[in-house]
Coordinates of C-alpha atoms in Angstrom, one line a residue:
Chain E
M1 CA 152.4 104.4 136.1
D2 CA 149.2 106.1 137.2
N3 CA 147.4 104.6 134.2
V4 CA 147.5 101.2 135.8
S5 CA 144.9 102.4 138.3
L6 CA 142.9 104.4 135.7
M7 CA 142.7 101.4 133.4
L8 CA 141.5 99.2 136.2
D9 CA 138.6 101.7 136.8
T10 CA 137.5 101.3 133.2
Y11 CA 137.1 97.5 133.4
P12 CA 133.5 96.9 132.4
R13 CA 133.0 93.8 134.5
D14 CA 133.3 92.9 138.2
L15 CA 136.9 92.3 139.3
G16 CA 135.9 89.4 141.7
T17 CA 137.4 89.1 145.1
I18 CA 140.9 90.2 144.2
D19 CA 142.4 93.1 146.3
R20 CA 142.3 96.1 144.0
E21 CA 145.1 98.1 145.7
K22 CA 147.4 95.1 145.9
L23 CA 146.7 94.3 142.3
I24 CA 147.7 97.9 141.2
E25 CA 150.9 97.8 143.3
C26 CA 151.8 94.4 141.8
I27 CA 151.3 95.4 138.2
Q28 CA 153.3 98.6 138.7
A29 CA 156.1 96.7 140.5
C30 CA 156.3 94.1 137.7
F31 CA 156.7 96.7 134.9
E32 CA 159.1 98.8 137.1
C33 CA 161.2 95.7 137.9
A34 CA 161.3 94.5 134.2
Q35 CA 162.7 97.9 133.1
V36 CA 165.2 98.1 136.0
C37 CA 166.5 94.6 135.4
T38 CA 167.0 95.2 131.7
A39 CA 168.9 98.4 132.5
C40 CA 170.9 96.7 135.4
A41 CA 172.0 93.9 133.1
D42 CA 173.1 96.4 130.5
A43 CA 175.0 98.6 133.0
C44 CA 176.8 95.6 134.4
L45 CA 177.9 94.6 130.9
S46 CA 179.7 98.0 130.9
E47 CA 181.5 97.4 134.1
D48 CA 185.2 96.6 134.3
H49 CA 184.8 93.7 136.7
L50 CA 182.4 92.0 134.3
P51 CA 183.3 88.4 135.0
N52 CA 182.1 88.8 138.6
L53 CA 178.8 90.1 137.4
T54 CA 177.6 87.3 135.0
K55 CA 175.4 85.6 137.6
C56 CA 173.8 89.0 138.3
I57 CA 173.3 89.7 134.5
R58 CA 171.6 86.3 133.9
A59 CA 169.4 86.8 136.9
C60 CA 168.4 90.2 135.7
L61 CA 167.5 88.9 132.2
D62 CA 165.4 86.1 133.6
C63 CA 163.7 88.5 136.0
S64 CA 163.0 91.1 133.3
D65 CA 161.4 88.4 131.1
I66 CA 159.2 86.9 133.8
C67 CA 158.1 90.3 135.3
S68 CA 157.1 91.6 132.0
S69 CA 154.9 88.6 131.1
V70 CA 153.4 88.5 134.6
G71 CA 152.7 92.2 134.4
N72 CA 150.7 91.5 131.3
V73 CA 148.9 88.5 132.8
L74 CA 147.9 90.7 135.8
S75 CA 146.7 93.5 133.5
R76 CA 144.2 91.0 132.0
H77 CA 141.3 90.2 134.3
T78 CA 141.7 86.5 134.3
A79 CA 141.8 86.9 138.1
Y80 CA 138.8 84.7 138.5
D81 CA 141.3 81.8 137.9
A82 CA 143.0 81.9 141.2
N83 CA 145.1 78.9 140.6
L84 CA 146.7 80.4 137.5
V85 CA 147.3 83.8 139.1
R86 CA 148.8 82.1 142.1
A87 CA 151.2 80.0 140.0
V88 CA 152.5 83.0 138.0
L89 CA 152.8 85.1 141.2
L90 CA 154.9 82.4 142.9
A91 CA 157.1 82.1 139.8
C92 CA 157.5 85.9 139.7
E93 CA 158.3 86.0 143.4
A94 CA 160.9 83.3 143.0
V95 CA 162.6 85.0 140.1
C96 CA 162.6 88.4 141.8
R97 CA 164.1 86.9 145.0
A98 CA 166.8 85.1 143.0
C99 CA 167.6 88.4 141.2
A100 CA 167.7 90.4 144.5
K101 CA 170.0 87.8 145.9
A102 CA 172.3 88.0 142.9
C103 CA 172.4 91.8 143.0
K104 CA 172.8 92.2 146.7
P105 CA 176.6 91.5 146.9
H106 CA 177.2 94.2 144.3
A107 CA 174.9 96.8 145.8
R108 CA 177.6 98.6 147.7
H109 CA 179.9 99.0 144.6
H110 CA 177.4 99.3 141.8
E111 CA 174.5 101.7 142.2
Q112 CA 172.5 99.9 139.4
C113 CA 172.7 96.7 141.5
R114 CA 171.4 98.6 144.6
I115 CA 168.4 100.0 142.8
C116 CA 167.8 96.7 141.1
F117 CA 168.0 94.9 144.5
E118 CA 165.4 97.2 145.9
A119 CA 163.1 96.9 142.8
C120 CA 163.3 93.1 142.9
R121 CA 162.6 93.0 146.7
R122 CA 159.6 95.3 146.2
C123 CA 158.2 93.2 143.4
A124 CA 158.7 89.9 145.3
A125 CA 156.8 91.4 148.2
A126 CA 154.0 92.7 146.0
C127 CA 153.6 89.2 144.4
R128 CA 153.6 87.5 147.7
E129 CA 151.1 89.9 149.2
L130 CA 148.8 89.7 146.2
A131 CA 149.0 85.9 146.2
A132 CA 148.1 85.8 149.9
T133 CA 144.8 87.6 149.1
L134 CA 143.7 85.0 146.6
G135 CA 142.4 82.7 149.3
Chain L
M1 CA 163.5 74.4 115.8
D2 CA 166.6 72.3 115.4
N3 CA 168.8 75.2 116.5
V4 CA 167.6 74.7 120.1
S5 CA 169.7 71.5 120.2
L6 CA 172.6 72.9 118.3
M7 CA 172.8 75.9 120.6
L8 CA 172.8 73.7 123.6
D9 CA 175.8 71.9 122.2
T10 CA 177.7 75.1 122.1
Y11 CA 177.3 76.0 125.7
P12 CA 180.9 76.3 127.0
R13 CA 180.1 75.1 130.6
D14 CA 178.6 72.1 132.2
L15 CA 174.8 71.9 132.1
G16 CA 174.6 70.3 135.5
T17 CA 172.2 67.5 136.2
I18 CA 169.4 68.8 134.1
D19 CA 168.0 66.3 131.5
R20 CA 169.3 67.5 128.2
E21 CA 166.6 65.9 126.0
K22 CA 163.7 67.1 128.1
L23 CA 165.2 70.6 128.2
I24 CA 165.3 70.7 124.4
E25 CA 161.8 69.4 124.1
C26 CA 160.6 71.9 126.7
I27 CA 162.2 75.0 125.0
Q28 CA 160.8 73.9 121.7
A29 CA 157.4 73.4 123.1
C30 CA 157.4 76.8 124.8
F31 CA 158.2 78.7 121.7
E32 CA 155.8 76.6 119.6
C33 CA 153.1 77.2 122.1
A34 CA 153.7 80.9 122.3
Q35 CA 153.3 81.3 118.5
V36 CA 150.3 79.0 118.3
C37 CA 148.5 80.8 121.1
T38 CA 149.1 84.2 119.5
A39 CA 147.7 82.9 116.2
C40 CA 144.8 81.2 117.9
A41 CA 143.7 84.4 119.8
D42 CA 143.9 86.2 116.5
A43 CA 141.9 83.6 114.5
C44 CA 139.3 83.5 117.2
L45 CA 139.0 87.3 117.0
S46 CA 137.9 86.8 113.4
E47 CA 135.2 84.2 114.2
D48 CA 131.5 85.0 114.0
H49 CA 130.7 83.6 117.4
L50 CA 133.3 85.9 119.0
P51 CA 131.4 86.5 122.4
N52 CA 131.7 82.7 123.1
L53 CA 135.5 82.8 122.6
T54 CA 136.6 85.6 124.9
K55 CA 137.7 83.2 127.6
C56 CA 139.7 81.3 125.1
I57 CA 141.3 84.5 123.7
R58 CA 142.4 85.7 127.1
A59 CA 143.8 82.3 128.0
C60 CA 145.7 82.3 124.8
L61 CA 147.2 85.7 125.4
D62 CA 148.3 84.8 128.9
C63 CA 149.7 81.5 127.7
S64 CA 151.7 83.1 124.9
D65 CA 153.2 85.7 127.2
I66 CA 154.3 83.1 129.8
C67 CA 155.5 80.5 127.3
S68 CA 157.6 83.1 125.6
S69 CA 159.3 84.3 128.8
V70 CA 159.8 80.7 130.1
G71 CA 161.3 79.7 126.7
N72 CA 163.8 82.5 127.2
V73 CA 164.6 81.5 130.9
L74 CA 165.1 77.9 129.8
S75 CA 167.4 79.0 127.0
R76 CA 169.7 80.5 129.6
H77 CA 171.5 78.1 131.7
T78 CA 170.4 79.2 135.1
A79 CA 169.4 75.6 135.5
Y80 CA 171.7 75.3 138.5
D81 CA 169.0 77.2 140.4
A82 CA 166.5 74.4 140.6
N83 CA 164.0 76.3 142.7
L84 CA 163.8 79.1 140.2
V85 CA 163.4 76.7 137.2
R86 CA 160.8 74.6 139.0
A87 CA 158.7 77.7 139.9
V88 CA 158.7 79.0 136.3
L89 CA 157.9 75.5 135.0
L90 CA 155.0 75.1 137.4
A91 CA 153.6 78.5 136.3
C92 CA 154.0 77.6 132.6
E93 CA 152.3 74.2 133.2
A94 CA 149.4 76.0 135.0
V95 CA 148.9 78.5 132.2
C96 CA 149.2 75.9 129.5
R97 CA 146.6 73.7 131.2
A98 CA 144.2 76.6 131.7
C99 CA 144.6 77.4 128.0
A100 CA 144.1 73.8 126.9
K101 CA 141.0 73.7 129.0
A102 CA 139.7 76.9 127.5
C103 CA 140.4 75.8 123.9
K104 CA 139.0 72.2 124.3
P105 CA 135.3 73.0 124.1
H106 CA 135.9 74.8 120.7
A107 CA 138.3 72.2 119.3
R108 CA 135.5 70.5 117.3
H109 CA 134.3 73.6 115.6
H110 CA 137.4 75.7 115.3
E111 CA 140.5 74.1 113.9
Q112 CA 142.8 76.8 115.5
C113 CA 141.5 75.8 118.9
R114 CA 142.2 72.1 118.2
I115 CA 145.8 72.8 117.2
C116 CA 146.2 75.2 120.2
F117 CA 144.7 72.6 122.6
E118 CA 147.3 70.1 121.4
A119 CA 150.2 72.6 121.6
C120 CA 149.2 73.6 125.1
R121 CA 148.8 70.0 126.3
R122 CA 152.2 69.1 124.8
C123 CA 153.9 72.2 126.5
A124 CA 152.2 71.5 129.8
A125 CA 153.5 67.9 129.7
A126 CA 157.0 69.0 128.7
C127 CA 157.1 71.5 131.6
R128 CA 155.9 68.8 134.1
E129 CA 158.4 66.2 132.8
L130 CA 161.3 68.7 133.0
A131 CA 160.3 69.8 136.5
A132 CA 160.2 66.1 137.6
T133 CA 163.9 65.7 136.7
L134 CA 165.0 68.6 138.8
G135 CA 165.1 66.5 142.0
Chain O
M1 CA 157.7 75.0 113.6
D2 CA 155.2 73.3 111.3
N3 CA 152.3 74.8 113.3
V4 CA 153.0 78.2 111.8
S5 CA 151.7 76.9 108.5
L6 CA 148.8 74.9 110.0
M7 CA 147.6 77.9 112.0
L8 CA 147.7 80.1 109.0
D9 CA 145.4 77.6 107.2
T10 CA 142.8 78.0 110.0
Y11 CA 142.5 81.7 109.7
P12 CA 138.8 82.2 109.0
R13 CA 139.2 85.4 106.8
D14 CA 141.0 86.3 103.7
L15 CA 144.7 87.0 104.2
G16 CA 144.7 89.8 101.6
T17 CA 147.6 90.1 99.1
I18 CA 150.4 89.1 101.5
D19 CA 152.7 86.3 100.2
R20 CA 151.7 83.2 102.2
E21 CA 154.9 81.3 101.8
K22 CA 157.1 84.3 102.7
L23 CA 154.9 85.1 105.7
I24 CA 155.4 81.6 107.0
E25 CA 159.1 81.7 106.5
C26 CA 159.4 85.1 108.2
I27 CA 157.3 84.0 111.3
Q28 CA 159.4 80.9 111.7
A29 CA 162.7 82.9 111.2
C30 CA 161.6 85.4 113.8
F31 CA 160.9 82.9 116.6
E32 CA 164.0 80.8 115.6
C33 CA 166.2 83.9 115.8
A34 CA 164.7 85.1 119.1
Q35 CA 165.6 81.7 120.7
V36 CA 169.0 81.5 119.2
C37 CA 169.9 85.1 120.2
T38 CA 168.8 84.5 123.8
A39 CA 171.0 81.3 123.9
C40 CA 173.9 83.0 122.2
A41 CA 174.0 85.9 124.7
D42 CA 173.9 83.3 127.5
A43 CA 176.7 81.2 126.0
C44 CA 178.8 84.3 125.5
L45 CA 178.3 85.2 129.1
S46 CA 180.1 81.9 130.0
E47 CA 183.1 82.5 127.7
D48 CA 186.5 83.3 129.1
H49 CA 187.0 86.3 126.8
L50 CA 183.8 87.9 128.0
P51 CA 184.9 91.6 127.7
N52 CA 185.4 91.1 123.9
L53 CA 181.8 89.8 123.6
T54 CA 179.7 92.6 125.3
K55 CA 178.8 94.2 122.0
C56 CA 177.7 90.8 120.7
I57 CA 175.7 90.1 123.9
R58 CA 173.8 93.4 123.7
A59 CA 173.1 93.0 120.0
C60 CA 171.7 89.5 120.8
L61 CA 169.4 90.8 123.6
D62 CA 168.0 93.6 121.4
C63 CA 167.6 91.1 118.5
S64 CA 165.8 88.6 120.6
D65 CA 163.3 91.2 122.0
I66 CA 162.5 92.6 118.6
C67 CA 162.3 89.2 116.8
S68 CA 160.0 87.9 119.4
S69 CA 157.6 90.9 119.2
V70 CA 157.7 91.0 115.4
G71 CA 157.0 87.2 115.3
N72 CA 153.8 87.9 117.3
V73 CA 152.7 90.9 115.1
L74 CA 153.1 88.7 112.0
S75 CA 151.2 85.9 113.7
R76 CA 148.2 88.3 113.9
H77 CA 146.6 89.1 110.6
T78 CA 146.9 92.8 110.7
A79 CA 148.7 92.4 107.4
Y80 CA 146.0 94.6 105.8
D81 CA 147.9 97.5 107.3
A82 CA 150.9 97.4 105.0
N83 CA 152.5 100.5 106.5
L84 CA 152.6 99.0 109.9
V85 CA 153.9 95.6 108.8
R86 CA 156.6 97.3 106.6
A87 CA 157.8 99.4 109.5
V88 CA 158.2 96.5 111.9
L89 CA 159.9 94.4 109.2
L90 CA 162.4 97.2 108.5
A91 CA 163.1 97.4 112.2
C92 CA 163.5 93.7 112.5
E93 CA 165.8 93.6 109.5
A94 CA 167.9 96.4 111.0
V95 CA 168.3 94.6 114.4
C96 CA 169.1 91.3 112.7
R97 CA 171.7 92.8 110.5
A98 CA 173.3 94.6 113.5
C99 CA 173.3 91.3 115.4
A100 CA 174.8 89.3 112.5
K101 CA 177.5 92.0 112.2
A102 CA 178.3 91.8 115.9
C103 CA 178.4 88.0 115.8
K104 CA 180.4 87.6 112.6
P105 CA 183.9 88.4 114.0
H106 CA 183.4 85.7 116.7
A107 CA 181.9 83.1 114.4
R108 CA 185.3 81.3 113.8
H109 CA 186.0 80.9 117.5
H110 CA 182.6 80.6 119.1
E111 CA 180.2 78.1 117.5
Q112 CA 177.2 79.9 119.2
C113 CA 178.1 83.1 117.3
R114 CA 178.4 81.2 114.0
I115 CA 174.9 79.7 114.4
C116 CA 173.5 83.1 115.6
F117 CA 175.1 84.9 112.7
E118 CA 173.4 82.5 110.3
A119 CA 170.0 82.7 112.1
C120 CA 170.2 86.5 112.1
R121 CA 171.1 86.7 108.4
R122 CA 168.3 84.3 107.5
C123 CA 165.8 86.4 109.5
A124 CA 167.0 89.7 108.0
A125 CA 166.5 88.2 104.5
A126 CA 163.1 86.8 105.4
C127 CA 162.0 90.3 106.7
R128 CA 163.4 92.0 103.6
E129 CA 161.7 89.6 101.2
L130 CA 158.3 89.8 103.0
A131 CA 158.5 93.6 103.0
A132 CA 159.2 93.6 99.3
T133 CA 156.0 91.8 98.6
L134 CA 153.9 94.4 100.4
G135 CA 153.8 96.7 97.4
Chain D
M1 CA 158.6 105.1 136.6
D2 CA 161.3 107.3 138.4
N3 CA 163.7 104.5 138.2
V4 CA 164.2 105.0 134.5
S5 CA 166.0 108.2 135.3
L6 CA 167.9 106.8 138.3
M7 CA 169.1 103.8 136.3
L8 CA 170.3 106.0 133.5
D9 CA 172.5 107.9 136.0
T10 CA 174.2 104.7 137.0
Y11 CA 175.3 103.8 133.5
P12 CA 179.1 103.6 133.8
R13 CA 179.9 104.7 130.3
D14 CA 179.2 107.7 128.2
L15 CA 175.7 107.8 126.6
G16 CA 177.0 109.4 123.4
T17 CA 175.0 112.2 121.8
I18 CA 171.6 110.9 122.6
D19 CA 169.2 113.4 124.3
R20 CA 169.0 112.2 127.9
E21 CA 165.7 113.8 128.8
K22 CA 164.0 112.6 125.6
L23 CA 165.4 109.1 126.1
I24 CA 163.9 108.9 129.6
E25 CA 160.5 110.1 128.4
C26 CA 160.5 107.6 125.6
I27 CA 161.4 104.6 127.8
Q28 CA 158.7 105.6 130.2
A29 CA 156.2 106.1 127.4
C30 CA 156.9 102.7 125.9
F31 CA 156.4 100.8 129.2
E32 CA 153.3 102.9 130.0
C33 CA 151.9 102.3 126.6
A34 CA 152.6 98.5 126.7
Q35 CA 150.7 98.2 129.9
V36 CA 147.8 100.4 128.9
C37 CA 147.4 98.5 125.5
T38 CA 147.3 95.1 127.3
A39 CA 144.6 96.4 129.6
C40 CA 142.7 98.1 126.8
A41 CA 142.5 94.9 124.8
D42 CA 141.3 93.1 127.8
A43 CA 138.7 95.6 128.8
C44 CA 137.4 95.7 125.2
L45 CA 137.1 91.9 125.3
S46 CA 134.6 92.4 128.1
E47 CA 132.4 94.9 126.2
D48 CA 129.0 94.0 124.8
H49 CA 129.8 95.5 121.4
L50 CA 132.8 93.3 121.0
P51 CA 132.5 92.7 117.2
N52 CA 133.1 96.4 116.7
L53 CA 136.2 96.4 118.7
T54 CA 138.3 93.6 117.1
K55 CA 140.4 96.0 115.1
C56 CA 141.1 98.0 118.2
I57 CA 142.0 94.8 120.2
R58 CA 144.4 93.6 117.5
A59 CA 146.1 97.0 117.3
C60 CA 146.5 97.1 121.1
L61 CA 148.1 93.6 121.1
D62 CA 150.6 94.6 118.4
C63 CA 151.3 97.9 120.1
S64 CA 151.9 96.3 123.5
D65 CA 154.3 93.8 122.0
I66 CA 156.3 96.3 120.1
C67 CA 156.4 99.0 122.9
S68 CA 157.6 96.4 125.4
S69 CA 160.5 95.3 123.2
V70 CA 161.4 98.8 122.2
G71 CA 161.3 99.9 125.8
N72 CA 163.9 97.1 126.5
V73 CA 166.1 98.1 123.5
L74 CA 166.1 101.7 124.7
S75 CA 167.0 100.6 128.2
R76 CA 170.2 99.2 126.8
H77 CA 172.7 101.7 125.7
T78 CA 173.2 100.5 122.2
A79 CA 172.4 104.0 121.3
Y80 CA 175.7 104.4 119.5
D81 CA 174.1 102.5 116.7
A82 CA 171.8 105.3 115.5
N83 CA 170.5 103.3 112.5
L84 CA 169.2 100.5 114.7
V85 CA 167.6 102.9 117.2
R86 CA 166.1 105.0 114.5
A87 CA 164.5 101.9 112.8
V88 CA 163.0 100.6 116.1
L89 CA 161.7 104.1 116.9
L90 CA 160.0 104.4 113.5
A91 CA 158.4 101.0 113.9
C92 CA 157.2 101.9 117.4
E93 CA 155.8 105.2 116.2
A94 CA 154.0 103.5 113.4
V95 CA 152.4 100.9 115.7
C96 CA 151.4 103.5 118.3
R97 CA 149.9 105.7 115.6
A98 CA 147.9 102.7 114.2
C99 CA 146.7 101.9 117.7
A100 CA 145.7 105.5 118.4
K101 CA 143.8 105.6 115.2
A102 CA 142.0 102.3 116.0
C103 CA 141.1 103.5 119.5
K104 CA 140.0 107.0 118.6
P105 CA 136.5 106.1 117.2
H106 CA 135.7 104.4 120.5
A107 CA 137.2 107.0 122.9
R108 CA 133.9 108.7 123.5
H109 CA 132.1 105.5 124.5
H110 CA 134.8 103.5 126.1
E111 CA 137.0 105.1 128.7
Q112 CA 139.8 102.5 128.2
C113 CA 140.0 103.5 124.5
R114 CA 140.3 107.2 125.5
I115 CA 143.2 106.5 127.9
C116 CA 144.8 104.1 125.4
F117 CA 144.4 106.7 122.6
E118 CA 146.2 109.3 124.7
A119 CA 149.0 106.8 125.8
C120 CA 149.6 105.8 122.2
R121 CA 149.7 109.3 120.9
R122 CA 152.2 110.3 123.7
C123 CA 154.4 107.3 122.9
A124 CA 154.3 108.0 119.2
A125 CA 155.4 111.6 119.9
A126 CA 158.1 110.5 122.3
C127 CA 159.5 108.1 119.6
R128 CA 159.4 110.7 116.9
E129 CA 161.1 113.3 119.1
L130 CA 163.8 110.9 120.2
A131 CA 164.4 109.8 116.6
A132 CA 164.7 113.4 115.5
T133 CA 167.7 114.0 117.9
L134 CA 169.7 111.1 116.5
G135 CA 171.0 113.2 113.6

């Protein structure tokens, strides 16, 4: 998603003190994670051992919803409101960590859960790191 | 949205310790607030004094995105994970409060901002009250 | 969702030729259906006969996503662009019909599927009727 | 978004007759377009000539909502229901074309509108091409 960076360059006002590189990484990680979680939930729905995977599916659906909305919030430059951005980043980190935890036990058997675990962990880290720069 | 309550009755498992009435109110408030914020941003885009309203529009767009995703998370019964639910409720409360604050100065002149201010305040309160019951 | 009607009253410009009552019904039906479908997918994930319900769950997830976004589009007054509104209403009707069809066989055994079937049918009808007024 | 392709490889069932490469391109284009449209609407809200840009902002908000939900629908493999997929692709193409048309007049003066115009055109083409393979 190279456009995330290009679009940030076009912003006609000052971005404030937010870390530009970490913001780009976090927006990309949110949209990436939203898509992966939607696809992971769907692939799990096609598995034979479906009853073992319901916790994972629910976590993926929650994570996809939150990552998608947080990706949108971060794509708007309301970054001047550090309290708001921090609160949504903390929520996104919590949801991504919960989803990573739910996917991890299946990562060895189901490739979709392995990729999803990685995407969630990356997104949780990106949220945490961006939040840390907000002061 | 009477179906919120009816759907909760159909849930085949135990809801855990979450407060049923407060959960219903919060889900309804989230979807109500999401719709009102989308409509408020749009009505503000049609006002003559548009440059004064950009902060309000951005706050409404953020609020609509987060309320919609939190309404979905609450409609799933992942309520056993109190940490996750608490984190998304805190984020939703923060975004609703920010939007209420952004709409308030325009509430006297623009009816859409008055209704949106009320919907955001109600949703912030519903999130706070539900979070308080999570222990 | 009485606010849908109140917010429409606040719109500072002319709504054009769109049927006001049918627009309100359709916006309400879209948000109602989005919430019900999210809850139906989740309740089905908790059922014992889960493998029989995967088609229903997928249909509900698709329906929730599309109804939610179409509810937002209709809450903006881009209604002057009849071609765009017609295209999203046709898509929403198709997704609601598919979901109603997927829920119907389970409506006798699972109360969530019965309520979801009704909500999808109502939303499909509301989309079709609003589309018919666009000329 | 390389994960789109990786996740598709993990799908445990047959994808049916849908064109795999065009599906990947279309999912990527939808999420890319959703992010770009959110950012374009926000950048336009910061421009001095805001009153000229309201049509563009509304089109971007509609386009972001629809692209995001269609990206999710395509990430689920309900592709066996060609009528449903075709209907959502037609809606997405219509919304992307409307947004491209709304951004085009501003593309020379506002870099965000130029990038958004390109992203919308690409997404509209990806939707049209995928729909054409559905038979």
